[in-house]
Short mmCIF file of C-alpha atoms in Angstrom, two decimals:
data_model
loop_
_atom_site.label_atom_id
_atom_site.label_comp_id
_atom_site.label_asym_id
_atom_site.label_seq_id
_atom_site.Cartn_x
_atom_site.Cartn_y
_atom_site.Cartn_z
CA UNK A 1 0.00 0.00 0.00
CA UNK A 2 1.44 3.39 -0.95
CA UNK A 3 1.98 6.09 1.65
CA UNK A 4 -0.79 8.72 1.76
CA UNK A 5 -0.13 12.33 0.74
CA UNK A 6 0.40 14.80 3.59
CA UNK A 7 -0.39 18.52 3.60
CA UNK A 8 1.48 20.51 6.27
CA UNK A 9 -0.25 23.75 7.23
CA UNK A 10 2.57 26.12 8.32
CA UNK A 11 5.29 23.93 6.75
CA UNK A 12 8.02 26.56 7.28
CA UNK A 13 7.66 26.44 11.08
CA UNK A 14 10.51 25.17 13.27
CA UNK A 15 8.39 22.20 14.36
CA UNK A 16 6.67 21.46 11.05
CA UNK A 17 9.58 21.51 8.58
CA UNK A 18 11.65 18.76 10.25
CA UNK A 19 8.58 16.56 10.75
CA UNK A 20 7.66 16.96 7.07
CA UNK A 21 11.20 15.86 6.10
CA UNK A 22 10.98 12.75 8.32
CA UNK A 23 7.57 11.82 6.87
CA UNK A 24 8.85 12.41 3.31
CA UNK A 25 11.88 10.16 3.97
CA UNK A 26 9.45 7.35 4.76
CA UNK A 27 8.00 7.52 1.27
CA UNK A 28 5.10 9.97 1.53
CA UNK A 29 4.36 12.84 -0.88
CA UNK A 30 4.52 16.19 0.92
CA UNK A 31 2.63 19.41 0.17
CA UNK A 32 2.11 22.47 2.33
CA UNK A 33 1.37 26.14 2.85
CA UNK A 34 2.71 28.90 5.07
CA UNK A 35 1.70 32.43 5.98
CA UNK A 36 5.36 33.50 5.74
CA UNK A 37 5.45 32.25 2.14
CA UNK A 38 2.38 34.34 1.28
CA UNK A 39 3.96 37.39 2.96
CA UNK A 40 7.27 36.95 1.10
CA UNK A 41 9.31 36.28 4.26
CA UNK A 42 12.31 33.85 4.31
CA UNK A 43 12.04 32.99 0.57
CA UNK A 44 15.23 30.90 0.64
CA UNK A 45 13.57 28.42 3.02
CA UNK A 46 10.65 27.86 0.65
CA UNK A 47 12.99 27.59 -2.37
CA UNK A 48 14.84 24.87 -0.47
CA UNK A 49 11.58 23.00 0.24
CA UNK A 50 10.59 23.15 -3.45
CA UNK A 51 14.06 21.90 -4.43
CA UNK A 52 13.51 18.96 -2.08
CA UNK A 53 10.30 17.82 -3.72
CA UNK A 54 7.73 19.67 -1.62
CA UNK A 55 4.76 21.20 -3.46
CA UNK A 56 3.80 24.57 -1.96
CA UNK A 57 0.43 26.33 -2.09
CA UNK A 58 -0.97 29.68 -0.88
CA UNK A 59 -2.54 29.41 2.59
CA UNK A 60 -6.05 29.99 1.22
CA UNK A 61 -7.48 26.47 1.18
CA UNK A 62 -6.89 25.97 -2.55
CA UNK A 63 -4.25 23.26 -2.11
CA UNK A 64 -6.33 20.90 0.04
CA UNK A 65 -7.70 17.59 -1.34
CA UNK A 66 -10.08 15.12 0.31
CA UNK A 67 -7.58 12.22 0.06
CA UNK A 68 -4.86 14.00 2.06
CA UNK A 69 -3.83 13.88 5.70
CA UNK A 70 -3.77 17.53 6.73
CA UNK A 71 -1.31 18.33 9.52
CA UNK A 72 -2.20 21.32 11.70
CA UNK A 73 -0.19 23.06 14.41
CA UNK A 74 -1.34 22.39 17.98
CA UNK A 75 -4.70 24.14 17.71
CA UNK A 76 -7.06 23.05 14.91
CA UNK A 77 -8.61 26.40 14.07
CA UNK A 78 -11.30 26.54 11.38
CA UNK A 79 -10.34 30.22 10.87
CA UNK A 80 -7.22 29.00 9.01
CA UNK A 81 -8.51 28.61 5.41
CA UNK A 82 -6.66 25.29 4.88
CA UNK A 83 -8.27 23.76 7.97
CA UNK A 84 -11.69 25.09 6.98
CA UNK A 85 -11.27 23.54 3.52
CA UNK A 86 -10.08 20.22 5.01
CA UNK A 87 -13.20 20.07 7.22
CA UNK A 88 -15.51 20.86 4.27
CA UNK A 89 -13.87 18.23 2.07
CA UNK A 90 -13.75 15.57 4.80
CA UNK A 91 -9.94 15.23 4.71
CA UNK A 92 -8.26 13.60 7.71
CA UNK A 93 -6.87 16.26 10.10
CA UNK A 94 -4.13 15.47 12.63
CA UNK A 95 -2.21 17.87 14.84
CA UNK A 96 1.57 18.03 14.66
CA UNK A 97 1.92 16.52 18.17
CA UNK A 98 -0.44 13.65 17.24
CA UNK A 99 1.56 12.77 14.14
CA UNK A 100 4.96 13.13 15.81
CA UNK A 101 3.94 11.01 18.82
CA UNK A 102 2.60 8.25 16.52
CA UNK A 103 5.94 8.00 14.69
CA UNK A 104 7.83 8.26 18.01
CA UNK A 105 5.77 5.54 19.72
CA UNK A 106 6.12 3.21 16.71
CA UNK A 107 9.92 3.11 17.13
CA UNK A 108 11.17 0.12 19.17
CA UNK A 109 13.58 2.42 21.07
CA UNK A 110 12.93 6.10 21.76
CA UNK A 111 14.32 9.02 23.75
CA UNK A 112 11.98 11.87 24.67
CA UNK A 113 13.61 15.11 25.85
CA UNK A 114 11.38 17.37 27.96
CA UNK A 115 11.76 20.33 30.34
CA UNK A 116 11.25 24.07 30.42
CA UNK A 117 14.67 24.89 28.96
CA UNK A 118 17.63 23.10 27.36
CA UNK A 119 15.55 20.67 25.26
CA UNK A 120 16.96 21.58 21.84
CA UNK A 121 20.58 21.50 23.03
CA UNK A 122 20.17 18.18 24.88
CA UNK A 123 18.41 16.67 21.85
CA UNK A 124 21.23 17.88 19.59
CA UNK A 125 23.89 16.46 21.92
CA UNK A 126 22.13 13.07 22.03
CA UNK A 127 21.79 13.11 18.22
CA UNK A 128 25.51 13.77 17.78
CA UNK A 129 26.66 11.13 20.31
CA UNK A 130 24.36 8.44 18.85
CA UNK A 131 25.40 9.30 15.28
CA UNK A 132 29.08 9.13 16.23
CA UNK A 133 28.38 5.76 17.88
CA UNK A 134 26.96 4.44 14.58
CA UNK A 135 23.41 4.09 15.94
CA UNK A 136 21.71 5.96 13.02
CA UNK A 137 19.01 7.76 15.03
CA UNK A 138 16.09 9.61 13.49
CA UNK A 139 15.92 12.92 15.34
CA UNK A 140 13.22 15.58 15.59
CA UNK A 141 14.53 18.81 17.08
CA UNK A 142 12.97 22.25 17.37
CA UNK A 143 16.17 24.01 16.24
CA UNK A 144 18.97 23.59 13.70
CA UNK A 145 21.76 21.25 14.83
CA UNK A 146 24.99 22.77 13.56
CA UNK A 147 26.78 19.39 13.35
CA UNK A 148 24.31 18.23 10.71
CA UNK A 149 23.88 21.53 8.81
CA UNK A 150 25.58 21.90 5.43
CA UNK A 151 24.87 23.59 2.10
CA UNK A 152 22.28 20.95 1.22
CA UNK A 153 20.74 20.82 4.70
CA UNK A 154 20.63 24.42 5.98
CA UNK A 155 17.54 23.62 8.08
CA UNK A 156 18.98 20.60 9.88
CA UNK A 157 16.47 20.51 12.71
CA UNK A 158 15.70 16.92 11.72
CA UNK A 159 18.03 14.01 11.14
CA UNK A 160 16.69 11.19 9.00
CA UNK A 161 18.11 7.87 10.20
CA UNK A 162 16.65 4.43 10.76
CA UNK A 163 13.14 3.60 12.00
CA UNK A 164 14.41 1.69 15.06
CA UNK A 165 15.68 4.60 17.17
CA UNK A 166 13.78 7.88 17.45
CA UNK A 167 14.88 10.93 19.47
CA UNK A 168 12.52 13.88 19.89
CA UNK A 169 12.14 17.10 21.77
CA UNK A 170 8.81 16.83 23.61
CA UNK A 171 6.63 19.80 24.54
CA UNK A 172 4.75 20.23 27.79
CA UNK A 173 3.38 23.70 27.00
CA UNK A 174 0.52 22.31 24.90
CA UNK A 175 0.05 19.17 27.02
CA UNK A 176 1.15 16.92 24.12
CA UNK A 177 3.83 15.33 26.35
CA UNK A 178 0.98 13.06 27.55
CA UNK A 179 1.01 11.32 24.14
CA UNK A 180 4.60 10.03 24.31
CA UNK A 181 5.67 6.62 25.60
CA UNK A 182 9.48 6.86 25.68
CA UNK A 183 12.04 4.15 26.35
CA UNK A 184 14.15 6.92 27.97
CA UNK A 185 12.52 10.07 29.36
CA UNK A 186 14.83 13.05 29.96
CA UNK A 187 13.61 16.00 32.05
CA UNK A 188 16.05 18.91 32.27
CA UNK A 189 14.06 21.13 34.64
CA UNK A 190 10.49 22.07 35.45
CA UNK A 191 9.54 25.70 36.02
CA UNK A 192 6.49 27.87 35.51
CA UNK A 193 6.24 28.70 31.81
CA UNK A 194 2.82 28.05 30.28
CA UNK A 195 0.89 25.87 32.77
CA UNK A 196 0.29 25.71 36.54
CA UNK A 197 2.82 23.73 38.61
CA UNK A 198 0.12 21.19 39.48
CA UNK A 199 -0.59 20.47 35.81
CA UNK A 200 3.14 20.31 35.06
CA UNK A 201 3.77 17.81 37.87
CA UNK A 202 1.02 15.55 36.49
CA UNK A 203 2.32 15.77 32.91
CA UNK A 204 5.98 15.16 33.75
CA UNK A 205 5.08 12.46 36.30
CA UNK A 206 3.13 10.56 33.66
CA UNK A 207 5.90 10.98 31.09
CA UNK A 208 8.62 9.57 33.36
CA UNK A 209 6.25 6.92 34.72
CA UNK A 210 5.79 5.43 31.24
CA UNK A 211 9.55 5.21 30.55
CA UNK A 212 11.97 2.34 31.12
CA UNK A 213 14.56 4.89 32.34
CA UNK A 214 14.00 8.46 33.58
CA UNK A 215 17.00 10.84 33.41
CA UNK A 216 16.39 13.57 36.00
CA UNK A 217 18.15 16.72 37.22
CA UNK A 218 18.84 16.88 40.97
CA UNK A 219 19.67 20.61 40.73
CA UNK A 220 16.04 21.50 39.99
CA UNK A 221 13.65 21.24 42.94
CA UNK A 222 10.78 19.86 40.87
CA UNK A 223 12.77 17.24 38.94
CA UNK A 224 14.53 16.16 42.15
CA UNK A 225 11.10 15.68 43.74
CA UNK A 226 10.04 13.62 40.72
CA UNK A 227 13.10 11.38 41.18
CA UNK A 228 12.26 10.93 44.87
CA UNK A 229 8.64 10.04 44.04
CA UNK A 230 9.83 7.31 41.65
CA UNK A 231 12.16 5.93 44.35
CA UNK A 232 9.32 5.98 46.89
CA UNK A 233 7.11 4.12 44.42
CA UNK A 234 9.67 1.32 44.18
CA UNK A 235 10.99 2.41 40.76
CA UNK A 236 14.42 3.55 41.94
CA UNK A 237 16.22 1.29 39.44
CA UNK A 238 14.54 3.24 36.61
CA UNK A 239 15.99 6.58 37.76
CA UNK A 240 19.30 8.03 36.51
CA UNK A 241 20.13 11.39 38.09
CA UNK A 242 22.58 14.16 37.20
CA UNK A 243 23.76 17.33 38.93
CA UNK A 244 26.54 19.93 39.13
CA UNK A 245 28.87 19.32 42.06
CA UNK A 246 26.63 16.82 43.84
CA UNK A 247 28.05 13.34 44.49
CA UNK A 248 24.58 11.97 45.30
CA UNK A 249 23.85 12.11 41.55
CA UNK A 250 24.57 9.16 39.24
CA UNK A 251 26.46 11.56 36.94
CA UNK A 252 28.04 14.65 38.48
CA UNK A 253 30.15 17.48 37.07
CA UNK A 254 32.92 18.98 39.22
CA UNK A 255 35.55 21.71 38.77
CA UNK A 256 33.71 23.64 36.06
CA UNK A 257 36.01 26.11 34.30
CA UNK A 258 34.74 28.57 31.68
CA UNK A 259 36.61 28.99 28.41
CA UNK A 260 35.83 31.91 26.04
CA UNK A 261 33.68 29.63 23.86
CA UNK A 262 33.17 26.57 26.04
CA UNK A 263 33.66 24.76 29.35
CA UNK A 264 35.84 22.09 30.90
CA UNK A 265 34.72 19.92 33.81
CA UNK A 266 35.37 16.59 35.52
CA UNK A 267 32.69 13.95 35.09
CA UNK A 268 32.16 11.49 37.95
CA UNK A 269 30.06 8.35 37.58
CA UNK A 270 28.76 7.25 40.98
CA UNK A 271 28.28 3.51 40.26
CA UNK A 272 31.83 2.91 38.98
CA UNK A 273 33.64 5.78 40.69
CA UNK A 274 35.13 6.65 37.29
CA UNK A 275 36.35 10.23 36.90
CA UNK A 276 37.22 11.72 33.52
CA UNK A 277 37.92 15.15 32.09
CA UNK A 278 35.39 16.58 29.64
CA UNK A 279 35.51 19.55 27.26
CA UNK A 280 32.54 21.33 25.69
CA UNK A 281 32.74 23.83 22.86
CA UNK A 282 29.50 25.50 23.92
CA UNK A 283 29.70 27.96 26.86
CA UNK A 284 27.96 28.16 30.23
CA UNK A 285 27.24 26.03 33.29
CA UNK A 286 23.76 25.39 31.88
CA UNK A 287 25.39 23.59 28.94
CA UNK A 288 27.33 21.36 31.35
CA UNK A 289 23.95 20.39 32.85
CA UNK A 290 22.62 19.78 29.32
CA UNK A 291 25.65 17.57 28.60
CA UNK A 292 25.01 15.50 31.73
CA UNK A 293 21.40 14.98 30.66
CA UNK A 294 22.56 13.80 27.22
CA UNK A 295 25.21 11.51 28.73
CA UNK A 296 22.57 9.96 31.01
CA UNK A 297 20.25 9.32 28.05
CA UNK A 298 22.85 7.58 25.87
CA UNK A 299 24.20 5.69 28.90
CA UNK A 300 20.71 4.22 29.31
CA UNK A 301 21.01 2.87 25.75
CA UNK A 302 24.41 1.30 26.38
CA UNK A 303 26.78 3.85 24.78
CA UNK A 304 30.10 3.69 26.72
CA UNK A 305 30.57 6.84 28.80
CA UNK A 306 34.13 7.54 27.56
CA UNK A 307 32.95 7.39 23.91
CA UNK A 308 30.03 9.71 24.66
CA UNK A 309 32.30 12.24 26.43
CA UNK A 310 34.72 12.20 23.47
CA UNK A 311 31.84 12.89 21.04
CA UNK A 312 30.64 15.85 23.11
CA UNK A 313 33.94 17.66 22.52
CA UNK A 314 33.03 17.98 18.81
CA UNK A 315 29.39 18.98 19.45
CA UNK A 316 29.07 22.25 17.52
CA UNK A 317 25.97 23.58 19.24
CA UNK A 318 22.51 24.62 18.14
CA UNK A 319 21.82 27.48 15.77
CA UNK A 320 20.71 30.63 17.63
CA UNK A 321 21.80 29.24 21.00
CA UNK A 322 24.56 31.69 22.00
CA UNK A 323 25.78 31.53 18.39
CA UNK A 324 28.72 33.82 17.61
CA UNK A 325 27.83 35.46 14.28
CA UNK A 326 31.17 37.26 13.97
CA UNK A 327 33.34 40.16 15.15
CA UNK A 328 33.84 43.53 13.42
CA UNK A 329 35.80 46.53 14.71
CA UNK A 330 36.26 44.84 18.08
CA UNK A 331 32.51 44.23 18.58
CA UNK A 332 31.21 40.63 18.75
CA UNK A 333 27.66 39.79 17.60
CA UNK A 334 25.88 36.88 19.30
CA UNK A 335 22.55 35.45 18.11
CA UNK A 336 20.50 33.86 20.89
CA UNK A 337 17.08 32.22 21.17
CA UNK A 338 16.59 33.30 24.82
CA UNK A 339 12.99 34.47 25.19
CA UNK A 340 11.74 33.56 28.67
CA UNK A 341 13.23 34.67 32.03
CA UNK A 342 15.01 31.32 32.67
CA UNK A 343 16.75 31.26 29.29
CA UNK A 344 17.61 34.98 29.43
CA UNK A 345 19.17 34.50 32.89
CA UNK A 346 21.29 31.53 31.70
CA UNK A 347 22.57 33.51 28.71
CA UNK A 348 23.38 36.72 30.62
CA UNK A 349 25.18 34.80 33.40
CA UNK A 350 27.25 32.91 30.79
CA UNK A 351 28.16 36.13 28.96
CA UNK A 352 29.15 37.81 32.22
CA UNK A 353 31.72 35.08 32.92
CA UNK A 354 33.94 37.27 30.68
CA UNK A 355 34.59 40.99 30.64
CA UNK A 356 32.91 43.36 28.25
CA UNK A 357 29.76 45.43 28.09
CA UNK A 358 26.56 43.81 26.81
CA UNK A 359 24.30 45.63 24.36
CA UNK A 360 21.18 43.45 24.35
CA UNK A 361 18.41 43.63 21.79
CA UNK A 362 15.47 41.61 23.13
CA UNK A 363 12.54 41.18 20.76
CA UNK A 364 9.57 39.71 22.69
CA UNK A 365 7.77 36.96 20.76
CA UNK A 366 4.28 38.17 21.66
CA UNK A 367 2.21 40.44 23.87
CA UNK A 368 0.88 37.44 25.85
CA UNK A 369 4.22 36.42 27.43
CA UNK A 370 4.97 40.07 28.35
CA UNK A 371 1.70 40.31 30.25
CA UNK A 372 2.06 36.87 31.88
CA UNK A 373 5.68 37.32 32.96
CA UNK A 374 6.05 41.11 33.16
CA UNK A 375 7.56 41.16 36.66
CA UNK A 376 9.83 38.16 35.97
CA UNK A 377 11.23 39.89 32.85
CA UNK A 378 11.87 43.08 34.84
CA UNK A 379 13.48 41.20 37.75
CA UNK A 380 15.68 39.07 35.47
CA UNK A 381 17.14 41.94 33.45
CA UNK A 382 17.38 44.35 36.41
CA UNK A 383 19.02 41.68 38.59
CA UNK A 384 21.57 40.47 36.05
CA UNK A 385 22.49 43.48 33.89
CA UNK A 386 25.61 45.37 34.95
CA UNK A 387 25.57 49.15 35.31
CA UNK A 388 27.10 49.75 31.87
CA UNK A 389 24.97 47.14 30.01
CA UNK A 390 22.19 48.46 27.77
CA UNK A 391 18.89 46.76 26.86
CA UNK A 392 16.94 47.78 23.74
CA UNK A 393 13.44 46.44 23.12
CA UNK A 394 11.26 46.86 20.02
CA UNK A 395 7.53 46.16 20.36
CA UNK A 396 6.59 42.44 20.25
CA UNK A 397 6.07 40.74 16.91
CA UNK A 398 2.40 41.16 15.99
CA UNK A 399 0.80 39.58 12.93
CA UNK A 400 -2.76 40.73 13.66
CA UNK A 401 -5.54 39.03 15.62
CA UNK A 402 -7.30 39.58 18.90
CA UNK A 403 -4.26 39.53 21.22
CA UNK A 404 -4.45 41.62 24.41
CA UNK A 405 -1.82 44.32 23.81
CA UNK A 406 -2.14 46.08 27.19
CA UNK A 407 1.45 45.32 28.27
CA UNK A 408 4.18 46.38 25.82
CA UNK A 409 7.94 46.74 25.75
CA UNK A 410 7.94 50.16 27.47
CA UNK A 411 6.25 48.59 30.52
CA UNK A 412 9.22 46.22 30.87
CA UNK A 413 11.86 48.87 30.07
CA UNK A 414 10.48 51.41 32.56
CA UNK A 415 10.48 48.74 35.31
CA UNK A 416 14.14 47.97 34.58
CA UNK A 417 15.06 51.70 34.55
CA UNK A 418 13.34 52.11 37.93
CA UNK A 419 15.77 49.48 39.27
CA UNK A 420 18.73 51.55 38.04
CA UNK A 421 19.62 49.82 34.77
CA UNK A 422 19.68 51.23 31.22
CA UNK A 423 16.68 49.92 29.25
CA UNK A 424 15.05 51.60 26.25
CA UNK A 425 11.91 50.65 24.32
CA UNK A 426 12.00 51.83 20.72
CA UNK A 427 9.27 51.73 18.10
CA UNK A 428 10.68 48.95 15.93
CA UNK A 429 13.67 46.72 15.31
CA UNK A 430 15.20 49.01 12.68
CA UNK A 431 15.38 51.84 15.25
CA UNK A 432 17.01 49.43 17.73
CA UNK A 433 19.56 48.49 15.04
CA UNK A 434 20.48 52.12 14.45
CA UNK A 435 20.89 52.66 18.22
CA UNK A 436 23.12 49.56 18.52
CA UNK A 437 25.45 50.89 15.82
CA UNK A 438 25.49 54.31 17.53
CA UNK A 439 26.27 52.88 21.01
CA UNK A 440 28.79 50.15 20.14
CA UNK A 441 32.51 50.47 20.81
CA UNK A 442 35.42 47.97 20.78
CA UNK A 443 35.13 45.30 23.50
CA UNK A 444 31.31 45.29 23.44
CA UNK A 445 29.20 42.24 22.74
CA UNK A 446 25.90 42.79 20.94
CA UNK A 447 23.37 40.07 21.80
CA UNK A 448 20.31 39.60 19.59
CA UNK A 449 17.68 37.78 21.72
CA UNK A 450 14.26 36.48 20.79
CA UNK A 451 12.31 33.49 19.48
CA UNK A 452 9.89 32.42 16.76
CA UNK A 453 11.23 34.83 14.16
CA UNK A 454 13.69 33.55 11.54
CA UNK A 455 14.52 37.10 10.48
CA UNK A 456 16.39 37.77 13.76
CA UNK A 457 19.39 35.84 12.36
CA UNK A 458 19.28 37.96 9.19
CA UNK A 459 19.13 41.08 11.37
CA UNK A 460 22.18 39.90 13.39
CA UNK A 461 24.13 39.38 10.14
CA UNK A 462 23.11 42.85 8.91
CA UNK A 463 24.36 44.47 12.15
CA UNK A 464 27.69 42.67 11.70
CA UNK A 465 27.89 43.94 8.11
CA UNK A 466 27.15 47.51 9.16
CA UNK A 467 29.81 47.40 11.89
CA UNK A 468 32.35 46.06 9.37
CA UNK A 469 31.53 48.82 6.89
#
């Protein structure tokens, strides 16, 4: 029986594009639409999809056929013309999480990576270690893995390997984590992001409860409690813990030393007492924690620890995760995905391990998060910025709709100024770019922060070009 044809609604999205590539690799015909395509944004991405056999349509419902499986983002909204057309024609509609979890659960061996932050990096580290070990994993990540990106695969957020081993980043924000039945469940940390703590505890508890092995972080109060609950329930043998500087953990990192673009640390395995030096070429203590999570996951699948540690040294990182774009006239440009208070804090702390003023452009990814986490954003920036650091904020990205726009960038900036730090809200990103050029001087680092907007990387490259000119 031939594979059905799939239509991906929003095929250019960071979660949709890699899933479409995995489905295509299994023999299915792929079609799709995207609002960004209709608006003329990121044309090179859509050219690449066409070159790789994907048929693209306007997002107006005209491309939908009754015999297709139509893949929607999390919410199946009839207001999207493609979804409305699919309902009228009687086409099968599945959400992205439904489709991904089906493929994931069909694999004999699977690793699900969950947690509020660090998922993409941990998933990328696991992908690289398993690939180096000859295990041919199929990997679904939410971000581009630089080890697998080349001229032919610029959007390497998926890795197409065998059907026997599937690694995926798993999302709790939409509740879809409840669909996954992993062989190995990794939880980096649990903190308030989109759901109440009670809901989160239920979701993560179920996720780890269904796994053969749960890899859990003792440095996070919630994940440590989850580990203890599993021990109390008589499932202690299924728990593998990790931590920084804590010998109670199964895998612990000691003597962390920052390098300009990475970290060194000593890895200690509790069961064997083995101690070995490890080097990462991605910076920050948070990346050491991510490395421990990845080491725990591959350890659970039988990859020798020394081999896994050796592979990590050549892990090139994730695109837009503290990515150095370049240096011009003594000013370094860094492109970073940080968009919630936890991620922003990890990035700023890492950058402050070395001298130099930070000029931060933070583009919020919506009005909703600003309203929900207004005080946390203010506290994070005000608490971590140094007196000579400068924060510039354009208004959040807004593509229309009924969003509550009562809290904007100036509300955050004025709160940070009240705490004695330099924060400015400007009308748009172009104005922020001009101000960055005006302010910058040798020794500064310009950090472009924000999520869900591919054009931020283009903007970072443009700033570098202007500084060089």
